[in-house]
Structures are given as C-alpha cells and as structure tokens.
Short mmCIF file of C-alpha atoms and ligand atoms in Angstrom, two decimals:
data_model
loop_
_atom_site.label_atom_id
_atom_site.label_comp_id
_atom_site.label_asym_id
_atom_site.label_seq_id
_atom_site.Cartn_x
_atom_site.Cartn_y
_atom_site.Cartn_z
CA MET A 14 26.50 131.32 79.15
CA LEU A 15 28.46 131.96 82.30
CA ASP A 16 30.82 129.09 83.20
CA ILE A 17 29.85 127.75 86.60
CA ALA A 18 31.96 125.49 88.78
CA PHE A 19 31.54 124.24 92.32
CA ALA A 20 34.72 123.54 94.28
CA ALA A 21 35.90 122.87 97.80
CA ALA A 22 36.57 125.98 99.82
CA ALA A 23 40.17 127.10 99.26
CA LEU A 24 41.31 130.69 99.12
CA PRO A 25 41.70 131.84 95.50
CA THR A 26 44.93 133.65 94.72
CA SER A 27 43.58 136.00 92.05
CA GLY A 28 40.37 137.67 90.94
CA THR A 29 37.50 138.66 93.16
CA LEU A 30 36.41 136.79 96.25
CA VAL A 31 32.86 137.17 97.47
CA LEU A 32 32.04 136.37 101.09
CA LEU A 33 28.44 135.87 102.11
CA ALA A 34 27.29 137.15 105.47
CA ILE A 35 24.16 136.33 107.44
CA GLU A 36 22.67 139.18 109.47
CA GLY A 37 23.44 138.84 113.18
CA GLU A 38 25.98 136.03 112.69
CA GLU A 39 29.76 136.01 112.90
CA LEU A 40 31.74 135.76 109.65
CA SER A 41 32.17 132.15 108.49
CA PRO A 42 35.40 130.24 109.29
CA PHE A 43 36.35 130.58 105.63
CA ALA A 44 35.81 134.35 105.76
CA ARG A 45 38.05 134.50 108.83
CA GLN A 46 40.71 132.64 106.83
CA ALA A 47 40.42 135.28 104.10
CA ASP A 48 40.67 137.95 106.76
CA GLU A 49 43.89 136.45 108.12
CA ALA A 50 45.38 136.08 104.64
CA THR A 51 44.77 139.77 104.00
CA GLY A 52 46.14 140.98 107.32
CA GLY A 53 42.72 141.74 108.80
CA ALA A 54 41.43 143.75 105.81
CA VAL A 55 37.97 142.14 105.93
CA ALA A 56 37.35 142.73 109.63
CA ARG A 57 38.64 146.32 109.35
CA ALA A 58 36.38 147.13 106.39
CA VAL A 59 33.33 145.60 108.05
CA ALA A 60 34.02 147.43 111.31
CA ALA A 61 34.50 150.75 109.53
CA SER A 62 31.21 150.47 107.64
CA GLU A 63 27.57 150.22 108.64
CA PHE A 64 27.49 146.66 107.27
CA LYS A 65 25.61 144.13 109.41
CA GLY A 66 24.80 141.47 106.80
CA GLY A 67 21.43 142.95 105.80
CA LYS A 68 19.80 141.74 102.59
CA GLY A 69 21.04 143.70 99.59
CA LYS A 70 23.88 145.39 101.54
CA SER A 71 27.54 144.87 100.72
CA VAL A 72 31.06 146.09 101.45
CA SER A 73 33.68 146.18 98.74
CA ILE A 74 37.38 145.99 99.54
CA PRO A 75 39.58 146.75 96.52
CA GLY A 76 43.17 145.49 96.50
CA PRO A 77 43.00 143.61 99.81
CA GLY A 78 46.29 141.77 99.21
CA ALA A 79 46.93 138.00 98.95
CA GLY A 80 46.84 138.39 95.13
CA LEU A 81 43.13 139.21 95.10
CA SER A 82 41.84 142.16 93.12
CA ARG A 83 38.87 142.62 95.42
CA ILE A 84 36.91 141.12 98.27
CA VAL A 85 33.18 141.81 98.48
CA VAL A 86 31.16 140.91 101.55
CA VAL A 87 27.49 140.45 100.59
CA GLY A 88 24.66 140.40 103.12
CA LEU A 89 21.85 137.87 102.80
CA GLY A 90 19.66 139.04 105.71
CA LYS A 91 18.52 136.85 108.59
CA ARG A 92 19.04 133.10 108.41
CA ASP A 93 15.44 132.15 109.25
CA GLU A 94 14.15 134.44 106.48
CA LEU A 95 16.50 133.05 103.84
CA THR A 96 14.85 131.74 100.65
CA ALA A 97 16.14 130.54 97.30
CA ARG A 98 14.78 133.76 95.75
CA ILE A 99 16.88 135.95 98.09
CA VAL A 100 20.01 133.96 97.35
CA GLU A 101 19.32 134.03 93.60
CA ASP A 102 18.90 137.78 93.68
CA ALA A 103 22.21 138.10 95.54
CA GLY A 104 23.86 135.95 92.86
CA GLY A 105 22.30 138.06 90.12
CA SER A 106 23.28 141.37 91.68
CA LEU A 107 26.86 140.37 92.19
CA ALA A 108 27.18 139.07 88.66
CA ALA A 109 26.08 142.52 87.48
CA GLN A 110 28.23 144.52 89.93
CA LEU A 111 31.38 142.58 89.19
CA SER A 112 30.99 142.16 85.45
CA ALA A 113 34.43 143.70 84.92
CA GLU A 114 36.19 140.98 86.91
CA PRO A 115 37.71 137.95 85.22
CA VAL A 116 37.33 135.38 87.99
CA LEU A 117 34.79 135.34 90.74
CA ALA A 118 34.73 132.96 93.65
CA VAL A 119 31.85 132.94 96.08
CA ASP A 120 32.08 131.38 99.50
CA ALA A 121 28.85 129.47 100.08
CA GLY A 122 30.13 127.75 103.19
CA GLY A 123 27.08 128.51 105.32
CA LEU A 124 24.51 127.51 102.72
CA THR A 125 22.82 124.24 101.77
CA PRO A 126 23.84 122.74 98.39
CA GLU A 127 20.50 123.90 96.92
CA LEU A 128 21.15 127.48 98.00
CA ALA A 129 24.74 127.31 96.77
CA ALA A 130 23.32 126.28 93.38
CA ALA A 131 20.76 129.11 93.58
CA ILE A 132 23.60 131.67 93.70
CA ALA A 133 24.87 130.23 90.43
CA MET A 134 21.36 130.28 88.94
CA GLY A 135 20.90 133.94 89.84
CA ALA A 136 24.25 134.91 88.37
CA THR A 137 23.57 132.87 85.22
CA LEU A 138 20.17 134.46 84.64
CA ARG A 139 21.53 137.97 85.10
CA GLY A 140 24.39 137.25 82.70
CA TYR A 141 22.03 137.01 79.70
CA ARG A 142 22.93 139.22 76.79
CA PHE A 143 21.59 139.53 73.23
CA ASP A 144 24.31 141.01 71.05
CA ARG A 145 23.66 139.34 67.73
CA TYR A 146 23.16 142.64 65.93
CA ARG A 147 25.93 144.70 67.55
CA THR A 148 28.70 144.64 64.98
CA LYS A 149 30.71 147.58 66.32
CA GLU A 150 30.98 146.94 70.04
CA LYS A 151 34.55 147.10 71.29
CA THR A 152 35.84 144.10 73.22
CA GLU A 153 36.62 146.28 76.22
CA ASP A 154 32.97 147.35 76.37
CA LYS A 155 31.71 143.77 76.54
CA PRO A 156 31.13 142.31 79.99
CA LYS A 157 34.11 140.29 81.12
CA LEU A 158 32.75 138.02 83.82
CA ALA A 159 33.36 134.68 82.16
CA GLY A 160 33.43 132.28 85.05
CA LEU A 161 32.09 131.86 88.52
CA THR A 162 33.32 129.36 91.08
CA ILE A 163 31.10 128.63 94.04
CA LEU A 164 33.16 127.49 97.00
CA THR A 165 31.35 124.89 99.08
CA ASP A 166 32.19 121.76 101.02
CA ALA A 167 29.24 120.05 99.34
CA ALA A 168 30.52 120.65 95.81
CA ALA A 169 29.20 117.38 94.41
CA GLN A 170 25.70 117.90 95.79
CA ALA A 171 25.62 121.53 94.65
CA THR A 172 26.73 120.42 91.17
CA SER A 173 23.80 118.00 90.94
CA ALA A 174 21.39 120.60 92.34
CA TYR A 175 22.55 123.03 89.67
CA ALA A 176 22.13 120.67 86.68
CA PRO A 177 18.31 120.98 86.38
CA MET A 178 18.55 124.73 87.11
CA ARG A 179 20.95 125.09 84.22
CA ALA A 180 18.41 123.36 81.94
CA VAL A 181 15.77 125.86 83.07
CA ALA A 182 18.21 128.73 82.44
CA ASP A 183 18.72 127.38 78.91
CA GLY A 184 14.94 127.50 78.43
CA VAL A 185 14.83 131.07 79.76
CA PHE A 186 17.63 132.12 77.39
CA LEU A 187 15.95 130.51 74.39
CA SER A 188 12.75 132.30 75.30
CA ARG A 189 14.56 135.66 75.72
CA ASP A 190 16.27 135.22 72.35
CA LEU A 191 12.96 134.56 70.58
CA ILE A 192 11.24 137.52 72.25
CA THR A 193 14.12 139.90 71.53
CA GLU A 194 14.59 139.00 67.84
CA PRO A 195 13.29 141.74 65.54
CA PRO A 196 10.02 141.08 63.73
CA ASN A 197 11.56 141.06 60.25
CA VAL A 198 13.78 138.15 61.34
CA LEU A 199 11.36 136.27 63.57
CA PHE A 200 8.18 135.81 61.54
CA PRO A 201 5.92 132.76 62.07
CA ALA A 202 7.79 130.32 59.80
CA GLU A 203 11.15 131.28 61.32
CA MET A 204 9.81 130.81 64.83
CA ALA A 205 8.44 127.40 63.82
CA ASP A 206 11.91 126.47 62.52
CA ARG A 207 13.40 127.39 65.88
CA CYS A 208 10.77 125.24 67.63
CA GLN A 209 11.80 122.37 65.40
CA LYS A 210 15.28 122.49 66.96
CA LEU A 211 13.81 121.21 70.24
CA SER A 212 13.74 117.78 68.65
CA SER A 213 17.44 117.52 69.57
CA LEU A 214 16.27 117.47 73.22
CA GLY A 215 13.80 114.67 72.55
CA VAL A 216 10.74 116.88 72.00
CA GLU A 217 8.34 115.74 69.26
CA VAL A 218 7.60 118.72 67.05
CA GLU A 219 4.77 119.00 64.55
CA VAL A 220 4.26 122.09 62.39
CA PHE A 221 0.97 123.12 60.76
CA GLY A 222 0.88 125.61 57.85
CA PRO A 223 -2.02 127.56 56.35
CA LYS A 224 -3.18 124.62 54.24
CA GLU A 225 -3.58 122.32 57.25
CA MET A 226 -5.17 125.03 59.37
CA ILE A 227 -7.68 126.01 56.67
CA GLU A 228 -8.55 122.34 56.27
CA LEU A 229 -9.11 121.99 60.01
CA GLY A 230 -11.31 125.10 59.95
CA PHE A 231 -9.19 127.56 61.94
CA GLY A 232 -11.27 130.54 60.76
CA ALA A 233 -10.39 132.75 63.73
CA LEU A 234 -6.60 132.34 63.58
CA MET A 235 -6.62 132.56 59.76
CA GLY A 236 -8.73 135.73 59.97
CA VAL A 237 -5.82 137.43 61.74
CA SER A 238 -3.29 136.03 59.32
CA TYR A 239 -4.93 137.03 56.01
CA GLY A 240 -3.58 140.60 56.11
CA SER A 241 0.04 139.45 56.18
CA VAL A 242 2.26 138.20 53.38
CA THR A 243 4.03 135.93 55.86
CA GLU A 244 2.34 132.57 56.40
CA PRO A 245 0.99 131.52 59.80
CA ARG A 246 2.07 128.41 61.66
CA MET A 247 0.84 126.36 64.56
CA VAL A 248 3.48 124.29 66.34
CA VAL A 249 2.69 121.37 68.63
CA MET A 250 5.58 120.29 70.85
CA ARG A 251 5.33 117.13 72.95
CA TRP A 252 7.58 115.98 75.75
CA ASN A 253 6.57 112.44 76.73
CA ASN A 254 8.25 111.24 79.90
CA GLY A 255 5.37 110.72 82.28
CA GLY A 256 4.24 107.17 81.57
CA ASP A 257 0.50 106.89 80.97
CA ALA A 258 -0.50 110.05 82.88
CA ARG A 259 -2.81 112.43 81.00
CA PRO A 260 -0.81 115.33 79.57
CA VAL A 261 -0.61 118.87 80.88
CA ALA A 262 -0.90 121.53 78.18
CA PHE A 263 0.53 125.03 77.66
CA VAL A 264 -0.66 127.34 74.90
CA GLY A 265 1.00 130.57 73.78
CA LYS A 266 -0.10 133.62 71.82
CA GLY A 267 2.51 134.11 69.12
CA VAL A 268 1.75 137.31 67.24
CA THR A 269 5.21 137.99 65.81
CA PHE A 270 4.17 141.57 65.14
CA ASP A 271 0.95 143.33 66.06
CA THR A 272 0.25 146.50 64.08
CA GLY A 273 -3.38 146.30 65.16
CA GLY A 274 -4.40 145.47 61.59
CA ILE A 275 -7.03 147.75 59.97
CA SER A 276 -7.80 149.03 63.50
CA ILE A 277 -4.19 150.21 63.38
CA LYS A 278 -2.23 151.22 66.47
CA PRO A 279 -0.67 154.67 66.91
CA ALA A 280 2.99 154.96 65.79
CA GLY A 281 4.46 155.74 69.23
CA GLY A 282 5.86 152.59 70.80
CA MET A 283 4.55 150.29 68.08
CA GLU A 284 8.00 148.67 67.88
CA ASP A 285 7.18 147.05 71.24
CA MET A 286 4.71 144.85 69.43
CA LYS A 287 7.59 142.63 68.28
CA TRP A 288 7.22 141.01 71.69
CA ASP A 289 3.56 140.20 71.17
CA MET A 290 4.76 136.61 70.81
CA ALA A 291 6.09 136.47 74.40
CA GLY A 292 3.41 133.97 75.43
CA ALA A 293 4.52 131.61 72.68
CA GLY A 294 8.16 132.38 73.52
CA ALA A 295 7.52 131.27 77.10
CA VAL A 296 5.89 128.03 75.97
CA VAL A 297 8.87 127.18 73.75
CA GLY A 298 11.33 127.99 76.56
CA LEU A 299 9.26 125.92 78.98
CA MET A 300 9.31 122.88 76.69
CA ALA A 301 13.10 123.24 76.36
CA ALA A 302 13.40 123.46 80.16
CA LEU A 303 11.23 120.41 80.82
CA ALA A 304 13.03 118.33 78.20
CA GLY A 305 16.43 119.65 79.23
CA ARG A 306 15.99 118.51 82.80
CA LYS A 307 14.14 115.35 81.74
CA ALA A 308 11.03 116.18 83.76
CA LYS A 309 8.86 113.15 84.53
CA VAL A 310 5.76 114.51 82.85
CA ASN A 311 3.79 114.34 79.65
CA ALA A 312 3.68 117.97 78.56
CA ILE A 313 2.31 119.53 75.39
CA GLY A 314 3.19 123.01 74.20
CA LEU A 315 1.16 124.66 71.45
CA VAL A 316 1.86 128.00 69.85
CA GLY A 317 -0.28 129.93 67.37
CA LEU A 318 2.02 132.04 65.19
CA VAL A 319 0.70 134.88 63.03
CA GLU A 320 1.50 138.44 62.03
CA ASN A 321 -1.28 141.06 62.38
CA MET A 322 -0.98 143.47 59.44
CA PRO A 323 -3.25 145.91 57.61
CA SER A 324 -3.52 145.30 53.86
CA GLY A 325 -5.95 144.76 51.03
CA SER A 326 -6.49 141.20 52.19
CA ALA A 327 -6.75 141.98 55.91
CA MET A 328 -9.86 141.21 57.94
CA ARG A 329 -12.17 144.17 58.45
CA PRO A 330 -14.12 145.41 61.43
CA GLY A 331 -17.54 143.91 60.77
CA ASP A 332 -16.27 140.61 59.37
CA VAL A 333 -17.75 137.44 60.83
CA LEU A 334 -15.29 134.57 61.34
CA THR A 335 -16.20 130.93 61.92
CA SER A 336 -13.84 129.50 64.51
CA TYR A 337 -12.63 125.90 64.66
CA SER A 338 -15.13 125.30 67.49
CA GLY A 339 -17.96 126.23 65.10
CA GLN A 340 -18.82 129.36 67.09
CA THR A 341 -19.00 132.54 65.02
CA ILE A 342 -17.24 135.79 65.92
CA GLU A 343 -18.05 139.30 64.78
CA VAL A 344 -14.80 141.26 64.54
CA ILE A 345 -15.33 144.72 66.00
CA ASN A 346 -11.68 145.61 66.46
CA THR A 347 -8.94 143.90 64.46
CA ASP A 348 -6.46 144.82 67.22
CA ALA A 349 -8.16 142.30 69.55
CA GLU A 350 -6.39 139.55 67.58
CA GLY A 351 -4.66 137.50 70.28
CA ARG A 352 -7.93 136.05 71.54
CA LEU A 353 -8.80 134.97 67.97
CA VAL A 354 -5.53 133.06 67.70
CA LEU A 355 -5.98 131.44 71.12
CA ALA A 356 -9.60 130.51 70.37
CA ASP A 357 -8.63 128.03 67.65
CA VAL A 358 -5.47 126.70 69.29
CA LEU A 359 -7.18 126.10 72.66
CA TRP A 360 -10.13 124.36 71.02
CA TYR A 361 -7.72 122.17 69.07
CA CYS A 362 -5.73 121.41 72.21
CA GLN A 363 -8.65 120.17 74.30
CA GLN A 364 -10.23 118.24 71.41
CA LYS A 365 -7.05 116.52 70.36
CA PHE A 366 -5.27 115.85 73.66
CA ASP A 367 -7.88 115.87 76.47
CA PRO A 368 -5.25 117.32 78.87
CA GLN A 369 -5.53 117.45 82.68
CA PHE A 370 -5.58 121.24 82.30
CA MET A 371 -4.59 123.97 79.89
CA VAL A 372 -2.63 127.10 80.83
CA ASN A 373 -2.38 129.78 78.18
CA LEU A 374 -0.01 132.76 78.20
CA ALA A 375 -0.63 135.90 76.22
CA THR A 376 0.36 139.56 76.00
CA LEU A 377 -3.36 140.05 75.63
CA THR A 378 -4.45 143.47 76.89
CA GLY A 379 -3.06 146.90 77.64
CA ALA A 380 -5.73 147.04 80.34
CA ILE A 381 -3.91 144.48 82.51
CA ILE A 382 -0.96 146.90 82.70
CA VAL A 383 -3.34 149.63 83.88
CA GLY A 384 -4.72 147.26 86.53
CA LEU A 385 -1.66 145.39 87.81
CA GLY A 386 1.32 147.36 86.52
CA HIS A 387 4.57 145.44 86.16
CA GLU A 388 4.45 143.42 89.40
CA HIS A 389 1.93 140.68 88.70
CA ALA A 390 0.54 138.95 85.64
CA GLY A 391 -3.25 138.63 85.58
CA LEU A 392 -4.56 135.15 86.36
CA PHE A 393 -7.99 134.17 85.07
CA SER A 394 -9.33 130.68 85.60
CA ASN A 395 -12.29 128.36 85.98
CA ASP A 396 -10.41 126.12 88.44
CA ASP A 397 -9.56 127.11 92.05
CA SER A 398 -7.08 124.30 92.66
CA LEU A 399 -5.10 125.12 89.51
CA CYS A 400 -5.08 128.79 90.63
CA GLU A 401 -3.63 127.90 94.02
CA LYS A 402 -0.88 125.84 92.46
CA LEU A 403 -0.04 128.56 89.96
CA THR A 404 -0.03 131.27 92.61
CA ALA A 405 2.30 129.22 94.84
CA ALA A 406 4.67 128.59 91.91
CA GLY A 407 4.60 132.33 91.25
CA ARG A 408 5.66 133.15 94.80
CA ALA A 409 8.46 130.57 94.73
CA THR A 410 9.94 131.81 91.46
CA GLY A 411 9.20 135.53 91.78
CA GLU A 412 6.99 135.37 88.65
CA LYS A 413 3.97 136.60 90.56
CA LEU A 414 0.31 136.20 89.64
CA TRP A 415 -2.82 137.96 90.82
CA ARG A 416 -6.20 136.37 90.31
CA MET A 417 -8.86 138.45 88.58
CA PRO A 418 -12.62 137.83 88.62
CA MET A 419 -14.69 136.20 85.90
CA SER A 420 -18.46 135.73 85.74
CA ALA A 421 -21.48 135.38 83.50
CA ASP A 422 -22.22 139.08 83.98
CA TYR A 423 -18.90 140.08 82.43
CA ASP A 424 -19.50 137.57 79.66
CA LYS A 425 -22.67 139.41 78.56
CA ALA A 426 -20.51 142.23 77.21
CA LEU A 427 -19.55 139.93 74.31
CA LYS A 428 -23.10 139.67 72.92
CA SER A 429 -23.25 140.34 69.18
CA GLU A 430 -26.24 141.37 67.03
CA ILE A 431 -25.16 139.17 64.13
CA ALA A 432 -22.90 136.35 65.41
CA ASP A 433 -22.41 134.16 68.51
CA MET A 434 -20.14 136.80 70.02
CA LYS A 435 -18.07 139.86 69.21
CA ASN A 436 -14.33 139.99 69.79
CA VAL A 437 -14.39 142.90 72.25
CA GLY A 438 -16.61 143.97 75.14
CA GLY A 439 -18.47 147.28 74.92
CA GLY A 440 -16.12 150.16 75.76
CA ARG A 441 -13.02 149.93 77.91
CA ALA A 442 -14.60 148.71 81.14
CA GLY A 443 -12.98 145.53 82.46
CA GLY A 444 -11.05 145.07 79.20
CA SER A 445 -8.79 142.29 80.52
CA ILE A 446 -11.75 140.44 82.01
CA THR A 447 -13.93 140.52 78.91
CA ALA A 448 -10.89 139.26 76.96
CA ALA A 449 -10.63 136.33 79.40
CA GLN A 450 -14.38 135.68 79.09
CA PHE A 451 -13.90 135.48 75.32
CA ILE A 452 -11.14 132.90 75.67
CA GLU A 453 -13.12 130.85 78.16
CA ARG A 454 -15.73 130.22 75.45
CA PHE A 455 -13.10 128.12 73.67
CA VAL A 456 -11.95 125.82 76.48
CA ASN A 457 -15.08 123.67 76.43
CA GLY A 458 -15.41 123.70 80.23
CA LYS A 459 -12.02 121.99 80.75
CA PRO A 460 -9.77 123.09 83.66
CA TRP A 461 -7.99 126.15 82.36
CA ALA A 462 -6.04 129.23 83.36
CA HIS A 463 -5.18 132.29 81.30
CA LEU A 464 -2.14 134.40 82.19
CA ASP A 465 -2.27 137.92 80.78
CA ILE A 466 1.44 138.76 80.72
CA ALA A 467 1.29 142.08 78.82
CA GLY A 468 2.84 143.92 81.79
CA MET A 469 5.48 141.29 82.51
CA ALA A 470 6.95 140.26 79.17
CA TRP A 471 9.42 143.12 78.77
CA THR A 472 11.23 145.07 81.49
CA SER A 473 12.49 148.62 81.04
CA LYS A 474 14.97 148.43 83.93
CA ASP A 475 17.40 145.82 85.23
CA ALA A 476 16.17 143.49 87.97
CA PRO A 477 18.55 141.22 89.96
CA THR A 478 18.00 138.16 87.77
CA ILE A 479 16.58 139.86 84.65
CA PRO A 480 18.66 142.29 82.60
CA LYS A 481 16.35 144.86 81.02
CA GLY A 482 14.52 143.54 77.99
CA ALA A 483 12.76 140.22 77.48
CA ALA A 484 11.92 138.60 80.82
CA ALA A 485 10.81 135.17 79.57
CA PHE A 486 8.03 135.45 82.14
CA GLY A 487 6.32 132.10 82.57
CA VAL A 488 9.20 129.72 81.90
CA ARG A 489 10.32 129.41 85.50
CA LEU A 490 6.77 129.72 86.82
CA LEU A 491 5.38 126.84 84.78
CA ASP A 492 8.48 124.71 85.17
CA ARG A 493 7.91 125.04 88.92
CA LEU A 494 4.18 124.31 88.57
CA VAL A 495 5.10 121.04 86.88
CA ALA A 496 7.98 120.18 89.24
CA ASP A 497 5.90 120.72 92.38
CA ASN A 498 2.63 119.10 91.27
CA PHE A 499 2.64 117.09 88.09
CA GLU A 500 5.69 114.86 87.89
CA THR A 501 5.29 111.12 88.36
CA GLU A 502 7.10 109.30 91.24
N1 BES B 616 -0.91 142.90 71.98
C1 BES B 616 -1.92 143.80 72.42
C2 BES B 616 -1.91 144.03 73.94
C3 BES B 616 -0.72 144.77 74.48
C4 BES B 616 -0.74 146.14 74.60
C5 BES B 616 0.40 144.08 74.92
C6 BES B 616 0.34 146.81 75.14
C7 BES B 616 1.47 144.76 75.45
C8 BES B 616 1.46 146.12 75.56
C9 BES B 616 -3.29 143.25 72.05
O1 BES B 616 -3.35 142.53 70.87
C10 BES B 616 -4.19 144.42 71.88
O2 BES B 616 -3.96 145.17 70.96
N2 BES B 616 -5.18 144.56 72.74
C11 BES B 616 -6.08 145.65 72.69
C12 BES B 616 -7.48 145.11 72.91
C13 BES B 616 -8.55 146.10 72.59
C14 BES B 616 -8.61 146.37 71.12
C15 BES B 616 -9.87 145.53 73.07
C16 BES B 616 -5.70 146.64 73.77
O3 BES B 616 -5.29 146.23 74.87
O4 BES B 616 -5.78 147.84 73.51
MN1 MN B 617 -3.64 143.75 69.16
ZN1 ZN B 618 -1.63 141.61 70.28
#
C-alpha cells in the first residue's frame, strides 16, 4: 500500500510537487513560494493555459527548476461546492497520472485536516493492484509511485483523520483481493480460511461446514452445493465493541463460481462468475474495516459460501428443497442460486442474533444491470428509515443506491403448484424485484435491506478511486452507514 505521510509545508527539493487550486481564488501562499523558487514558472504556466481551478482540470509543468521534476496544479472547483468525494477523486486521479514519479508532495494548505486526509485516501484507493499471478512483469513496467507526502500545517490532525480511513482502505483491499482471486484458488473453504485471519483484528470467527449446515437443516444452501466437489461453508464474523446494544448484521452471497448449474450459462463471459462472491467479499472487507478502526458497534457479518456446478449430484430443475425456515422451494432454474443461499443464511441470522436490522449484498440478477446500469446498486427494503440512511451513506461515499419497488403483487409471481414457492418469477418481467420478493420471505418481517450489486461489483474501466476490476462495492458504504448512525457515544 502507498506510503502516506503528512508534514508541515516546506518546498520539496526533488520529485513532483502538486499544488491544489480553488476555482476563482488566488494561488495559496505556499504555491506563490513555489512560484518564486522556480522563477515564476507556475504563474507563467497558469497564465498561458485555460486553467482556472475547475474540478478535474490541471496544468503540468515539467522540469520547473528548484530540483523538482514536475509541478502539477490541480483544480478542485469552487470552495463552497467542495466535498470529501471531490477531493478523494482528485487524490485518486493524481496518483494514477503521476504513477511514474518516485516522490509526490501535495500542498493541502487551503484544506481542512479531514480533506487533506481525503486526498491521501483517494490516492491510496487508486493505488490498488493485484499482481500475484504476474510472474513476468518487468520492474520498469510496474507503477513507481511509492510514497505520497501531504503538506499541511495541521499535519497531526490530518494524520489522526487518516488513521480510520486507512483501516477502511485495508478492508477495501482485502475485499478486492478476494473478489479478484481466480475460482480455482478461492473456493469456499479457502475463503473461510481467509475470513479466519480477521481474528488477528479482534473479530470472532466461526466456520460451519456441510455437516453442521445439514444438521441445522440448510436445505436451500445445500441444494446449491450438492453439484460441486468443493465443500460449502458459512462463516459468522462478530465484532463486539458496542456495549449492550443489539447488533447490526450484514449478510453476503458468496458463490465462488456460478456456472448456472444444470440450467447452465452460455460460455461467453462465464469467467466473470468468479466474482459472484462479491457480496460476501464486501461483508468480509467491511468487518475488517470496522475492526481495523475499532468502530463502537456490535456488528455481525455472515457469508454463505458455495460453488454452483452441474454434475451427477447437482440439483435439478423440478427439485423441491426444504429451507432452514421450513418453507419449501420448487427449483425452476438452478441458475437462480444466490437467493437459495441467502434464504438459509438470513433466516439463521435473524433467529440466532435478533439484530436491529439486516443488510444483505448480492450479485443477484442480470436484470438489475439492465435496469440501473453501472451507476447505482438496486436497493430493496421493508424499512423506509433504513433506506434513507443507506441512500445518504451512498451519496457520501459515491457507492450510490437506487430504491426499487416491492409489493404483494410482485410476490404472487413466486407461486408454485407443488411447494410454498418457486425460485424464479414467471418470465423475465421484473426479474430483480421478484428475486427480492423471494429473499423477503426469509427475513421473518425484521427490518431488512437487500442490495443487488450485480452491476457494481466489477468495473471495466478505471474510475478516480477504483482501478478497473473488483470495486469492493459496499465496504465504504456500509462502514459509513455504521459510522453515521449506529456507533455508541
Ligand atoms: N450471479 C448471477 C447474476 C449475475 C449476472 C451477476 C450477471 C452478475 C452479472 C445470478 O446467480 C443469476 O444467474 N441470476 C439469473 C436469475 C434468473 C435465472 C432468474 C439471471 O440474472 O439471469
Ligand atoms: Mn446464477
Ligand atoms: Zn449467481
């Protein structure tokens, strides 16, 4: 991870210096100092360009003198429109632009300590890289940005503001690693082993195997698992630092590979289904974030881990499964497996822990991508107040949610001729909604929200704070939900 330091403003004598500019304001006193040291190079470059400090705009001055390899002036837009998100994005973009530079110093003179820390957070998040399986990459092709110094007069305060952010970034990185790992490496038992490592942060971890889950009566989750030679797991992670408050609970779909089962998927793009455990990956990253920053909350993370494979022992279309709740399910399509996994884990969660609420995350339906694209995750819920809190956390972190409707009329589509319900609605109409209606039947009326993250889990192009690949969508969102609403004191 990128080395971050906060230090008092003093002109560096090597590397790249980044100056931040606010639209419509004069350059900061520090920037004027840099200008003087370089014989007016900064003022000349700014005057000769269209640069006015607008958000996302920048001027680059190579070889400005004073020992520096480059000065970059980065615009943040207008002061009264400045948010942590904008500053983070600026930090992320400059980490990407300047990845060939050895040392980078950013003048945060005009910013609060929180915003100075947000630059570092943005740069850190963008600096993520998964190169475990690249054995032939030349050193000169690897990104070189190793360290970033944020120059601020409030270095001590910025350092303390950054500490919890760094813990969240660790959670995001853990989540991205899990989601990116190939499916032959990261099967359910391996993922459970990686969850176990959270115990070093003070998280209590309990792992359930097939024997325990069969004994409990997890007929829906086990139905998915029977086609695979790799054993399923359920992992319960508990972070207890909220006194006697009732816990909050997060549940993730962890299908480590989804072939579709007997209702097999087409070959094209099937490799994407390695990230069908992104919901579970987010829950694990979230637990690491909460523990890492010692959040004052009692939080429980549960993940249902299975592989969905076709084989002689796989469940068939037409099978009837008896879920842990006792409700029976006619399997129409074995590719609608995520809801079967969630059904048992959610029922277990509310029975065992009686949480204040449950939020589940799942790459549940292709239909949510048709509806919302890659800008918002679908939010489905039986609780308006929980929805408002989640939506606000989404806006603050940039992990945006859009609420979708639910109702008894949609629920009717799940009626089965032989069992209590079938696992898909009739036809393709409202596919994400009927999936949510299915899940709702397993929350026992408790406050609950379902996030369908199928369109958000994996990005095909770089974003300012997310290099293309696994986004770890949900880690920052739910960390913020907890920080803003559910910590004691
Ligand atoms: N994991 C998929 C959903 C998915 C599709 C995630 C594309 C990311 C990208 C899920 O298990 C699935 O197969 N859903 C089916 C449901 C259908 C059979 C009712 C789908 O969306 O086609
Ligand atoms: Mn599927
Ligand atoms: Zn799936």
